[in-house]
PDB file of C-alpha atoms in Angstrom:
ATOM      1  CA  MET A1051      48.491 -18.095  38.607  1.00 56.00           C
ATOM      2  CA  ASN A1052      50.824 -19.025  41.425  1.00 53.00           C
ATOM      3  CA  ASN A1053      50.857 -17.439  44.843  1.00 54.00           C
ATOM      4  CA  ASP A1054      54.587 -16.999  45.395  1.00 55.00           C
ATOM      5  CA  HIS A1055      53.851 -13.351  46.137  1.00 59.00           C
ATOM      6  CA  GLN A1056      53.027 -14.495  49.649  1.00 63.00           C
ATOM      7  CA  GLN A1057      56.803 -14.217  50.083  1.00 76.00           C
ATOM      8  CA  ALA A1058      55.956 -10.536  50.521  1.00 88.00           C
ATOM      9  CA  GLY A1059      54.895 -11.606  54.016  1.00 94.00           C
ATOM     10  CA  THR A1060      51.853 -10.785  56.082  1.00 96.00           C
ATOM     11  CA  PHE A1061      50.614  -8.013  58.351  1.00 97.00           C
ATOM     12  CA  ARG A1062      47.990  -8.025  61.094  1.00 98.00           C
ATOM     13  CA  ILE A1063      45.369  -5.296  60.671  1.00 98.00           C
ATOM     14  CA  GLY A1064      44.512  -3.932  64.098  1.00 97.00           C
ATOM     15  CA  GLY A1065      46.889  -6.550  65.476  1.00 96.00           C
ATOM     16  CA  GLU A1066      44.360  -9.296  64.735  1.00 96.00           C
ATOM     17  CA  ILE A1067      43.362  -9.860  61.089  1.00 97.00           C
ATOM     18  CA  GLU A1068      46.319 -11.389  59.256  1.00 97.00           C
ATOM     19  CA  ILE A1069      46.502 -10.567  55.551  1.00 97.00           C
ATOM     20  CA  ASN A1070      49.052 -10.920  52.774  1.00 97.00           C
ATOM     21  CA  ARG A1071      50.854  -7.626  52.242  1.00 97.00           C
ATOM     22  CA  LEU A1072      50.262  -7.716  48.501  1.00 96.00           C
ATOM     23  CA  GLY A1073      46.568  -6.981  47.983  1.00 97.00           C
ATOM     24  CA  TYR A1074      44.388  -5.602  45.228  1.00 97.00           C
ATOM     25  CA  GLY A1075      42.709  -2.211  44.659  1.00 97.00           C
ATOM     26  CA  GLY A1076      39.330  -2.222  42.934  1.00 98.00           C
ATOM     27  CA  MET A1077      39.205   1.350  41.633  1.00 97.00           C
ATOM     28  CA  GLN A1078      40.194   0.474  38.065  1.00 96.00           C
ATOM     29  CA  LEU A1079      37.213  -1.865  37.719  1.00 98.00           C
ATOM     30  CA  THR A1080      34.952   1.093  36.898  1.00 98.00           C
ATOM     31  CA  GLY A1081      34.179   3.201  33.829  1.00 98.00           C
ATOM     32  CA  GLN A1082      36.246   6.157  32.654  1.00 97.00           C
ATOM     33  CA  GLY A1083      36.849   8.785  35.316  1.00 97.00           C
ATOM     34  CA  VAL A1084      35.988   6.147  37.969  1.00 98.00           C
ATOM     35  CA  TRP A1085      32.387   6.638  36.842  1.00 98.00           C
ATOM     36  CA  GLY A1086      29.923   3.867  36.075  1.00 98.00           C
ATOM     37  CA  ASP A1087      30.424   0.133  36.077  1.00 98.00           C
ATOM     38  CA  ALA A1088      33.382  -1.788  34.637  1.00 98.00           C
ATOM     39  CA  PRO A1089      33.016  -1.697  30.828  1.00 97.00           C
ATOM     40  CA  ASP A1090      33.558  -5.477  30.679  1.00 98.00           C
ATOM     41  CA  ARG A1091      31.864  -6.790  33.795  1.00 98.00           C
ATOM     42  CA  GLU A1092      32.627 -10.474  33.196  1.00 98.00           C
ATOM     43  CA  ASN A1093      36.328  -9.736  32.776  1.00 98.00           C
ATOM     44  CA  ALA A1094      36.253  -7.589  35.936  1.00 98.00           C
ATOM     45  CA  LYS A1095      34.724 -10.452  37.916  1.00 98.00           C
ATOM     46  CA  ASN A1096      37.353 -12.833  36.516  1.00 98.00           C
ATOM     47  CA  VAL A1097      40.147 -10.482  37.619  1.00 98.00           C
ATOM     48  CA  LEU A1098      38.746 -10.347  41.165  1.00 98.00           C
ATOM     49  CA  ARG A1099      38.399 -14.139  41.332  1.00 98.00           C
ATOM     50  CA  ALA A1100      41.886 -14.665  39.896  1.00 98.00           C
ATOM     51  CA  ALA A1101      43.348 -12.333  42.531  1.00 98.00           C
ATOM     52  CA  VAL A1102      41.695 -14.293  45.342  1.00 98.00           C
ATOM     53  CA  ASP A1103      42.664 -17.635  43.755  1.00 97.00           C
ATOM     54  CA  ALA A1104      46.270 -16.421  43.694  1.00 96.00           C
ATOM     55  CA  GLY A1105      46.241 -15.783  47.438  1.00 95.00           C
ATOM     56  CA  VAL A1106      45.172 -12.131  47.618  1.00 97.00           C
ATOM     57  CA  ASN A1107      43.100 -11.739  50.783  1.00 97.00           C
ATOM     58  CA  PHE A1108      42.986  -7.938  51.045  1.00 98.00           C
ATOM     59  CA  ILE A1109      40.832  -5.979  48.590  1.00 98.00           C
ATOM     60  CA  ASP A1110      40.390  -2.215  48.783  1.00 98.00           C
ATOM     61  CA  THR A1111      37.335  -0.397  47.423  1.00 98.00           C
ATOM     62  CA  ALA A1112      35.141   2.642  48.225  1.00 98.00           C
ATOM     63  CA  ASP A1113      31.504   3.645  47.981  1.00 98.00           C
ATOM     64  CA  SER A1114      32.577   6.440  45.619  1.00 98.00           C
ATOM     65  CA  TYR A1115      34.070   4.103  43.000  1.00 98.00           C
ATOM     66  CA  GLY A1116      31.379   4.122  40.343  1.00 98.00           C
ATOM     67  CA  PRO A1117      29.823   5.412  42.669  1.00 98.00           C
ATOM     68  CA  HIS A1118      28.565   2.210  44.319  1.00 98.00           C
ATOM     69  CA  THR A1119      29.181  -0.056  41.295  1.00 98.00           C
ATOM     70  CA  ASN A1120      32.555  -1.316  42.543  1.00 98.00           C
ATOM     71  CA  GLU A1121      31.201  -2.619  45.835  1.00 98.00           C
ATOM     72  CA  VAL A1122      28.317  -4.360  44.008  1.00 98.00           C
ATOM     73  CA  LEU A1123      30.766  -5.897  41.526  1.00 98.00           C
ATOM     74  CA  ILE A1124      32.965  -7.263  44.335  1.00 98.00           C
ATOM     75  CA  ALA A1125      29.942  -8.848  46.016  1.00 98.00           C
ATOM     76  CA  ASP A1126      28.741 -10.326  42.698  1.00 98.00           C
ATOM     77  CA  ALA A1127      32.167 -11.802  41.969  1.00 98.00           C
ATOM     78  CA  LEU A1128      33.189 -13.042  45.400  1.00 98.00           C
ATOM     79  CA  SER A1129      30.199 -13.426  47.732  1.00 98.00           C
ATOM     80  CA  PRO A1130      29.833 -15.666  49.689  1.00 97.00           C
ATOM     81  CA  TYR A1131      33.327 -14.598  50.675  1.00 98.00           C
ATOM     82  CA  PRO A1132      36.234 -16.838  51.724  1.00 97.00           C
ATOM     83  CA  ASP A1133      36.714 -16.680  55.517  1.00 95.00           C
ATOM     84  CA  ASP A1134      40.164 -15.078  55.286  1.00 96.00           C
ATOM     85  CA  LEU A1135      39.242 -12.323  52.786  1.00 98.00           C
ATOM     86  CA  LEU A1136      39.310  -8.776  54.158  1.00 98.00           C
ATOM     87  CA  ILE A1137      37.433  -6.211  52.081  1.00 98.00           C
ATOM     88  CA  ALA A1138      38.255  -2.657  53.066  1.00 98.00           C
ATOM     89  CA  THR A1139      35.990   0.139  51.901  1.00 98.00           C
ATOM     90  CA  LYS A1140      35.883   3.918  52.280  1.00 98.00           C
ATOM     91  CA  GLY A1141      33.281   6.674  52.630  1.00 98.00           C
ATOM     92  CA  GLY A1142      33.337  10.475  52.677  1.00 98.00           C
ATOM     93  CA  PHE A1143      33.148  11.466  48.996  1.00 98.00           C
ATOM     94  CA  GLU A1144      30.175  12.365  46.856  1.00 98.00           C
ATOM     95  CA  ARG A1145      30.343  11.952  43.084  1.00 98.00           C
ATOM     96  CA  THR A1146      28.710  14.366  40.668  1.00 96.00           C
ATOM     97  CA  GLY A1147      30.264  13.034  37.452  1.00 98.00           C
ATOM     98  CA  PRO A1148      33.383  11.448  35.893  1.00 98.00           C
ATOM     99  CA  ASN A1149      36.589  12.548  37.662  1.00 98.00           C
ATOM    100  CA  GLN A1150      34.537  14.749  40.039  1.00 98.00           C
ATOM    101  CA  TRP A1151      35.009  14.184  43.764  1.00 98.00           C
ATOM    102  CA  ARG A1152      33.311  16.248  46.448  1.00 98.00           C
ATOM    103  CA  VAL A1153      34.312  15.722  50.070  1.00 98.00           C
ATOM    104  CA  ASN A1154      31.360  15.248  52.406  1.00 98.00           C
ATOM    105  CA  GLY A1155      32.088  14.655  56.085  1.00 98.00           C
ATOM    106  CA  HIS A1156      28.559  15.438  57.269  1.00 98.00           C
ATOM    107  CA  PRO A1157      27.727  12.836  59.940  1.00 98.00           C
ATOM    108  CA  GLU A1158      24.460  11.904  58.212  1.00 98.00           C
ATOM    109  CA  HIS A1159      26.303  11.273  54.921  1.00 98.00           C
ATOM    110  CA  ILE A1160      28.823   9.084  56.753  1.00 98.00           C
ATOM    111  CA  ARG A1161      26.053   7.124  58.477  1.00 98.00           C
ATOM    112  CA  GLN A1162      24.366   6.455  55.145  1.00 98.00           C
ATOM    113  CA  ALA A1163      27.690   5.585  53.512  1.00 98.00           C
ATOM    114  CA  ILE A1164      28.403   2.876  56.102  1.00 98.00           C
ATOM    115  CA  ASP A1165      24.947   1.308  55.824  1.00 98.00           C
ATOM    116  CA  GLY A1166      25.070   1.508  52.022  1.00 98.00           C
ATOM    117  CA  SER A1167      28.461  -0.220  51.874  1.00 98.00           C
ATOM    118  CA  LEU A1168      27.296  -3.039  54.148  1.00 98.00           C
ATOM    119  CA  LYS A1169      24.297  -3.630  51.899  1.00 98.00           C
ATOM    120  CA  ARG A1170      26.173  -3.462  48.584  1.00 98.00           C
ATOM    121  CA  LEU A1171      29.021  -5.656  49.818  1.00 98.00           C
ATOM    122  CA  LYS A1172      26.478  -8.107  51.304  1.00 98.00           C
ATOM    123  CA  LYS A1173      28.307  -8.063  54.605  1.00 98.00           C
ATOM    124  CA  ASP A1174      27.174  -7.910  58.247  1.00 97.00           C
ATOM    125  CA  VAL A1175      30.425  -6.271  59.290  1.00 98.00           C
ATOM    126  CA  ILE A1176      33.043  -4.211  57.465  1.00 98.00           C
ATOM    127  CA  ASP A1177      36.463  -5.385  58.671  1.00 98.00           C
ATOM    128  CA  LEU A1178      38.157  -2.093  57.734  1.00 98.00           C
ATOM    129  CA  TRP A1179      36.226   1.114  57.040  1.00 99.00           C
ATOM    130  CA  GLN A1180      38.281   4.165  56.092  1.00 98.00           C
ATOM    131  CA  LEU A1181      37.350   7.831  56.070  1.00 98.00           C
ATOM    132  CA  HIS A1182      38.165   8.777  52.463  1.00 98.00           C
ATOM    133  CA  ARG A1183      38.942  12.427  53.280  1.00 98.00           C
ATOM    134  CA  ILE A1184      38.625  14.754  56.249  1.00 98.00           C
ATOM    135  CA  ASP A1185      36.107  17.501  55.474  1.00 98.00           C
ATOM    136  CA  SER A1186      37.365  20.876  56.743  1.00 98.00           C
ATOM    137  CA  ARG A1187      33.730  22.013  57.197  1.00 98.00           C
ATOM    138  CA  PHE A1188      33.225  19.625  60.122  1.00 98.00           C
ATOM    139  CA  PRO A1189      35.348  18.813  63.181  1.00 98.00           C
ATOM    140  CA  VAL A1190      36.725  15.319  62.586  1.00 98.00           C
ATOM    141  CA  GLU A1191      35.182  14.226  65.903  1.00 98.00           C
ATOM    142  CA  GLU A1192      31.762  15.025  64.447  1.00 98.00           C
ATOM    143  CA  THR A1193      32.433  13.214  61.174  1.00 98.00           C
ATOM    144  CA  LEU A1194      33.646  10.157  63.093  1.00 98.00           C
ATOM    145  CA  GLY A1195      30.613  10.121  65.417  1.00 98.00           C
ATOM    146  CA  PRO A1196      28.594   7.694  63.237  1.00 98.00           C
ATOM    147  CA  VAL A1197      31.735   5.574  62.786  1.00 98.00           C
ATOM    148  CA  VAL A1198      32.063   5.222  66.576  1.00 98.00           C
ATOM    149  CA  ASP A1199      28.369   4.218  66.667  1.00 98.00           C
ATOM    150  CA  ALA A1200      28.883   1.671  63.880  1.00 98.00           C
ATOM    151  CA  VAL A1201      31.842   0.105  65.711  1.00 98.00           C
ATOM    152  CA  LYS A1202      29.743  -0.154  68.899  1.00 98.00           C
ATOM    153  CA  ALA A1203      26.887  -1.700  66.896  1.00 98.00           C
ATOM    154  CA  GLY A1204      29.246  -4.302  65.420  1.00 98.00           C
ATOM    155  CA  LYS A1205      28.918  -2.970  61.852  1.00 98.00           C
ATOM    156  CA  ILE A1206      32.595  -1.979  61.598  1.00 98.00           C
ATOM    157  CA  ARG A1207      35.535  -3.841  63.106  1.00 98.00           C
ATOM    158  CA  HIS A1208      38.459  -1.492  62.392  1.00 98.00           C
ATOM    159  CA  VAL A1209      38.829   2.119  61.246  1.00 98.00           C
ATOM    160  CA  GLY A1210      41.363   3.818  58.980  1.00 98.00           C
ATOM    161  CA  LEU A1211      41.976   7.260  57.452  1.00 98.00           C
ATOM    162  CA  SER A1212      43.018   8.430  54.000  1.00 98.00           C
ATOM    163  CA  GLU A1213      45.211  11.347  52.857  1.00 98.00           C
ATOM    164  CA  VAL A1214      45.977  12.727  56.321  1.00 98.00           C
ATOM    165  CA  ASP A1215      48.955  14.270  58.098  1.00 98.00           C
ATOM    166  CA  VAL A1216      50.331  13.135  61.463  1.00 98.00           C
ATOM    167  CA  ASP A1217      48.399  15.739  63.473  1.00 98.00           C
ATOM    168  CA  GLN A1218      45.126  14.665  61.854  1.00 98.00           C
ATOM    169  CA  VAL A1219      45.827  11.027  62.710  1.00 98.00           C
ATOM    170  CA  LYS A1220      46.587  11.972  66.332  1.00 98.00           C
ATOM    171  CA  ARG A1221      43.398  14.004  66.582  1.00 98.00           C
ATOM    172  CA  ALA A1222      41.265  11.187  65.126  1.00 98.00           C
ATOM    173  CA  GLU A1223      42.891   8.706  67.529  1.00 98.00           C
ATOM    174  CA  LYS A1224      41.399  10.638  70.430  1.00 98.00           C
ATOM    175  CA  THR A1225      37.944   9.697  69.133  1.00 98.00           C
ATOM    176  CA  ILE A1226      38.508   6.155  67.864  1.00 98.00           C
ATOM    177  CA  PRO A1227      41.406   3.686  67.468  1.00 98.00           C
ATOM    178  CA  ILE A1228      42.977   4.070  64.013  1.00 98.00           C
ATOM    179  CA  VAL A1229      44.578   0.962  62.475  1.00 98.00           C
ATOM    180  CA  SER A1230      45.532   2.160  58.986  1.00 98.00           C
ATOM    181  CA  VAL A1231      46.388   5.188  56.880  1.00 98.00           C
ATOM    182  CA  GLN A1232      46.001   5.281  53.101  1.00 98.00           C
ATOM    183  CA  ASN A1233      48.050   8.115  51.574  1.00 98.00           C
ATOM    184  CA  LEU A1234      49.592   8.850  48.202  1.00 96.00           C
ATOM    185  CA  TYR A1235      53.099   7.377  48.350  1.00 95.00           C
ATOM    186  CA  ASN A1236      55.401   5.746  45.823  1.00 92.00           C
ATOM    187  CA  LEU A1237      58.964   5.720  44.557  1.00 90.00           C
ATOM    188  CA  GLY A1238      58.570   9.155  43.020  1.00 87.00           C
ATOM    189  CA  ASN A1239      56.443  10.842  45.688  1.00 91.00           C
ATOM    190  CA  ARG A1240      57.645  10.637  49.296  1.00 92.00           C
ATOM    191  CA  ARG A1241      55.689  13.583  50.668  1.00 94.00           C
ATOM    192  CA  TRP A1242      54.143  11.490  53.457  1.00 97.00           C
ATOM    193  CA  GLU A1243      57.382   9.973  54.769  1.00 96.00           C
ATOM    194  CA  ASP A1244      56.640  11.279  58.298  1.00 98.00           C
ATOM    195  CA  VAL A1245      53.168   9.706  58.259  1.00 98.00           C
ATOM    196  CA  LEU A1246      54.666   6.370  57.197  1.00 98.00           C
ATOM    197  CA  ASP A1247      57.158   6.584  60.081  1.00 98.00           C
ATOM    198  CA  TYR A1248      54.365   7.452  62.525  1.00 98.00           C
ATOM    199  CA  THR A1249      52.196   4.519  61.435  1.00 98.00           C
ATOM    200  CA  LEU A1250      55.170   2.170  61.670  1.00 98.00           C
ATOM    201  CA  ALA A1251      55.892   3.296  65.226  1.00 98.00           C
ATOM    202  CA  ARG A1252      52.201   2.882  66.150  1.00 97.00           C
ATOM    203  CA  GLY A1253      51.749  -0.562  64.590  1.00 97.00           C
ATOM    204  CA  MET A1254      49.284   0.763  61.986  1.00 98.00           C
ATOM    205  CA  ALA A1255      49.131  -0.344  58.375  1.00 98.00           C
ATOM    206  CA  PHE A1256      50.284   2.135  55.746  1.00 98.00           C
ATOM    207  CA  ILE A1257      48.515   1.654  52.404  1.00 98.00           C
ATOM    208  CA  PRO A1258      50.067   3.692  49.580  1.00 97.00           C
ATOM    209  CA  TRP A1259      47.662   4.578  46.804  1.00 93.00           C
ATOM    210  CA  TYR A1260      49.052   4.983  43.306  1.00 88.00           C
ATOM    211  CA  PRO A1261      51.894   2.592  44.257  1.00 84.00           C
ATOM    212  CA  LEU A1262      53.073   1.886  40.701  1.00 81.00           C
ATOM    213  CA  ALA A1263      54.317   5.393  39.881  1.00 75.00           C
ATOM    214  CA  SER A1264      58.041   5.270  39.334  1.00 68.00           C
ATOM    215  CA  GLY A1265      58.872   8.933  39.647  1.00 70.00           C
ATOM    216  CA  PRO A1266      61.008  11.442  37.769  1.00 71.00           C
ATOM    217  CA  GLU A1267      63.054  10.620  34.664  1.00 78.00           C
ATOM    218  CA  LYS A1268      66.389  10.226  36.440  1.00 76.00           C
ATOM    219  CA  LEU A1269      64.834   7.694  38.791  1.00 83.00           C
ATOM    220  CA  LYS A1270      63.223   5.806  35.877  1.00 82.00           C
ATOM    221  CA  HIS A1271      66.674   5.327  34.356  1.00 85.00           C
ATOM    222  CA  LYS A1272      67.930   3.781  37.618  1.00 89.00           C
ATOM    223  CA  ILE A1273      64.843   1.585  37.928  1.00 92.00           C
ATOM    224  CA  SER A1274      65.105   0.216  34.403  1.00 92.00           C
ATOM    225  CA  GLY A1275      68.707  -0.829  35.092  1.00 93.00           C
ATOM    226  CA  ILE A1276      67.659  -2.638  38.263  1.00 95.00           C
ATOM    227  CA  ALA A1277      64.614  -4.136  36.503  1.00 95.00           C
ATOM    228  CA  GLU A1278      66.829  -5.608  33.785  1.00 96.00           C
ATOM    229  CA  LYS A1279      69.010  -7.242  36.405  1.00 94.00           C
ATOM    230  CA  HIS A1280      65.945  -8.917  37.958  1.00 95.00           C
ATOM    231  CA  HIS A1281      64.264  -9.688  34.585  1.00 95.00           C
ATOM    232  CA  ALA A1282      61.401  -7.605  35.970  1.00 95.00           C
ATOM    233  CA  THR A1283      59.225  -4.680  34.885  1.00 93.00           C
ATOM    234  CA  THR A1284      59.692  -1.198  36.349  1.00 91.00           C
ATOM    235  CA  ALA A1285      56.266  -1.588  38.017  1.00 91.00           C
ATOM    236  CA  GLN A1286      57.461  -4.764  39.762  1.00 94.00           C
ATOM    237  CA  ILE A1287      60.564  -2.942  41.025  1.00 94.00           C
ATOM    238  CA  ALA A1288      58.397  -0.056  42.294  1.00 93.00           C
ATOM    239  CA  LEU A1289      56.290  -2.573  44.266  1.00 95.00           C
ATOM    240  CA  ALA A1290      59.337  -4.464  45.548  1.00 95.00           C
ATOM    241  CA  TRP A1291      60.863  -1.208  46.795  1.00 95.00           C
ATOM    242  CA  LEU A1292      57.686  -0.327  48.705  1.00 96.00           C
ATOM    243  CA  LEU A1293      57.521  -3.781  50.316  1.00 96.00           C
ATOM    244  CA  GLN A1294      61.114  -3.366  51.492  1.00 96.00           C
ATOM    245  CA  ARG A1295      60.671   0.239  52.613  1.00 96.00           C
ATOM    246  CA  ALA A1296      58.698  -0.728  55.747  1.00 97.00           C
ATOM    247  CA  PRO A1297      57.079  -3.930  57.061  1.00 97.00           C
ATOM    248  CA  ASN A1298      53.719  -2.200  57.669  1.00 98.00           C
ATOM    249  CA  ILE A1299      53.257  -1.193  54.015  1.00 98.00           C
ATOM    250  CA  LEU A1300      50.351  -3.014  52.339  1.00 98.00           C
ATOM    251  CA  LEU A1301      50.109  -2.777  48.565  1.00 97.00           C
ATOM    252  CA  ILE A1302      46.878  -2.495  46.568  1.00 96.00           C
ATOM    253  CA  PRO A1303      47.890  -2.181  42.911  1.00 95.00           C
ATOM    254  CA  GLY A1304      44.782  -2.241  40.712  1.00 95.00           C
ATOM    255  CA  THR A1305      44.325  -3.437  37.152  1.00 96.00           C
ATOM    256  CA  SER A1306      41.588  -4.662  34.842  1.00 97.00           C
ATOM    257  CA  SER A1307      44.008  -7.017  33.070  1.00 97.00           C
ATOM    258  CA  LEU A1308      44.707 -10.612  34.126  1.00 97.00           C
ATOM    259  CA  LYS A1309      48.214 -10.324  32.679  1.00 96.00           C
ATOM    260  CA  HIS A1310      49.013  -7.202  34.719  1.00 95.00           C
ATOM    261  CA  LEU A1311      47.493  -8.790  37.812  1.00 96.00           C
ATOM    262  CA  GLU A1312      49.925 -11.687  37.539  1.00 95.00           C
ATOM    263  CA  GLU A1313      52.802  -9.282  36.859  1.00 94.00           C
ATOM    264  CA  ASN A1314      51.946  -7.180  39.927  1.00 94.00           C
ATOM    265  CA  LEU A1315      51.711 -10.250  42.154  1.00 94.00           C
ATOM    266  CA  GLN A1316      55.119 -11.430  40.938  1.00 93.00           C
ATOM    267  CA  GLY A1317      56.514  -8.134  42.266  1.00 92.00           C
ATOM    268  CA  GLY A1318      56.163  -9.703  45.706  1.00 91.00           C
ATOM    269  CA  ASN A1319      58.898 -12.223  44.844  1.00 92.00           C
ATOM    270  CA  ILE A1320      61.615  -9.669  44.165  1.00 94.00           C
ATOM    271  CA  ARG A1321      64.202  -8.944  46.843  1.00 94.00           C
ATOM    272  CA  LEU A1322      66.286  -5.867  46.105  1.00 96.00           C
ATOM    273  CA  SER A1323      69.896  -5.836  47.230  1.00 95.00           C
ATOM    274  CA  GLU A1324      70.861  -3.280  49.866  1.00 96.00           C
ATOM    275  CA  ALA A1325      72.700  -1.319  47.150  1.00 95.00           C
ATOM    276  CA  ASP A1326      69.719  -1.282  44.780  1.00 95.00           C
ATOM    277  CA  PHE A1327      67.317  -0.336  47.550  1.00 95.00           C
ATOM    278  CA  LYS A1328      69.595   2.567  48.551  1.00 93.00           C
ATOM    279  CA  ALA A1329      70.034   3.680  44.937  1.00 92.00           C
ATOM    280  CA  LEU A1330      66.255   4.008  44.613  1.00 91.00           C
ATOM    281  CA  SER A1331      65.790   5.564  48.037  1.00 87.00           C
TER     282      SER A1331
END
């Protein structure tokens, strides 16, 4: 697998850790409903190793994927880690069963989540820890208390948020520096456009989850025309559009297939013309 996708360029997390903008998301390496371990563990480990061999040095996971199995899998496949590999994880969800997600921002839960992730990932420090959701039952300052402690203790280097609006980011920033935001965003869903613009202005990374969605039917028709022109798949065009949308966008498409992994990484080679980019925008 070649690493031409590095043409997608790099971004510095927190202004200091340089990573390739085309990364990998681990969520799909779990059982159905993001519950339980990857059904084919050996294949899952091979996918992770192939991603890193191809130049991916940013992997996104969470303690709730499995729960816990995804972090263990990543450590089994990749530890001891290459020096330039950044593994980002998240905490703030409890799992009660397949497809069931319960937000828990209780400071004690967050404290345990951080320590658990460190242990499962076999790491002394988490380079990027993200609050998976803000829990409306607790002031965000309270939820982030243990995160502030973990940063002071050297357990966490940088902090991010997930699925937040601009006001929530600003409020969290009063407690701790925020270097990234992970929100739902893709060709077909631009709800968080203002958050993307805010992160860009602030030098934060913006990490769209569900990046491969290509949107409503009329958009799909446009994409397939552009894809044909580039001898590409619609998924590759969706990724290429995101990479061109803003230089702070980091992509974490996930897959359990080596073939799709290679396809996704090739999306980093595609440069859309101004006209094509506008047509999709």
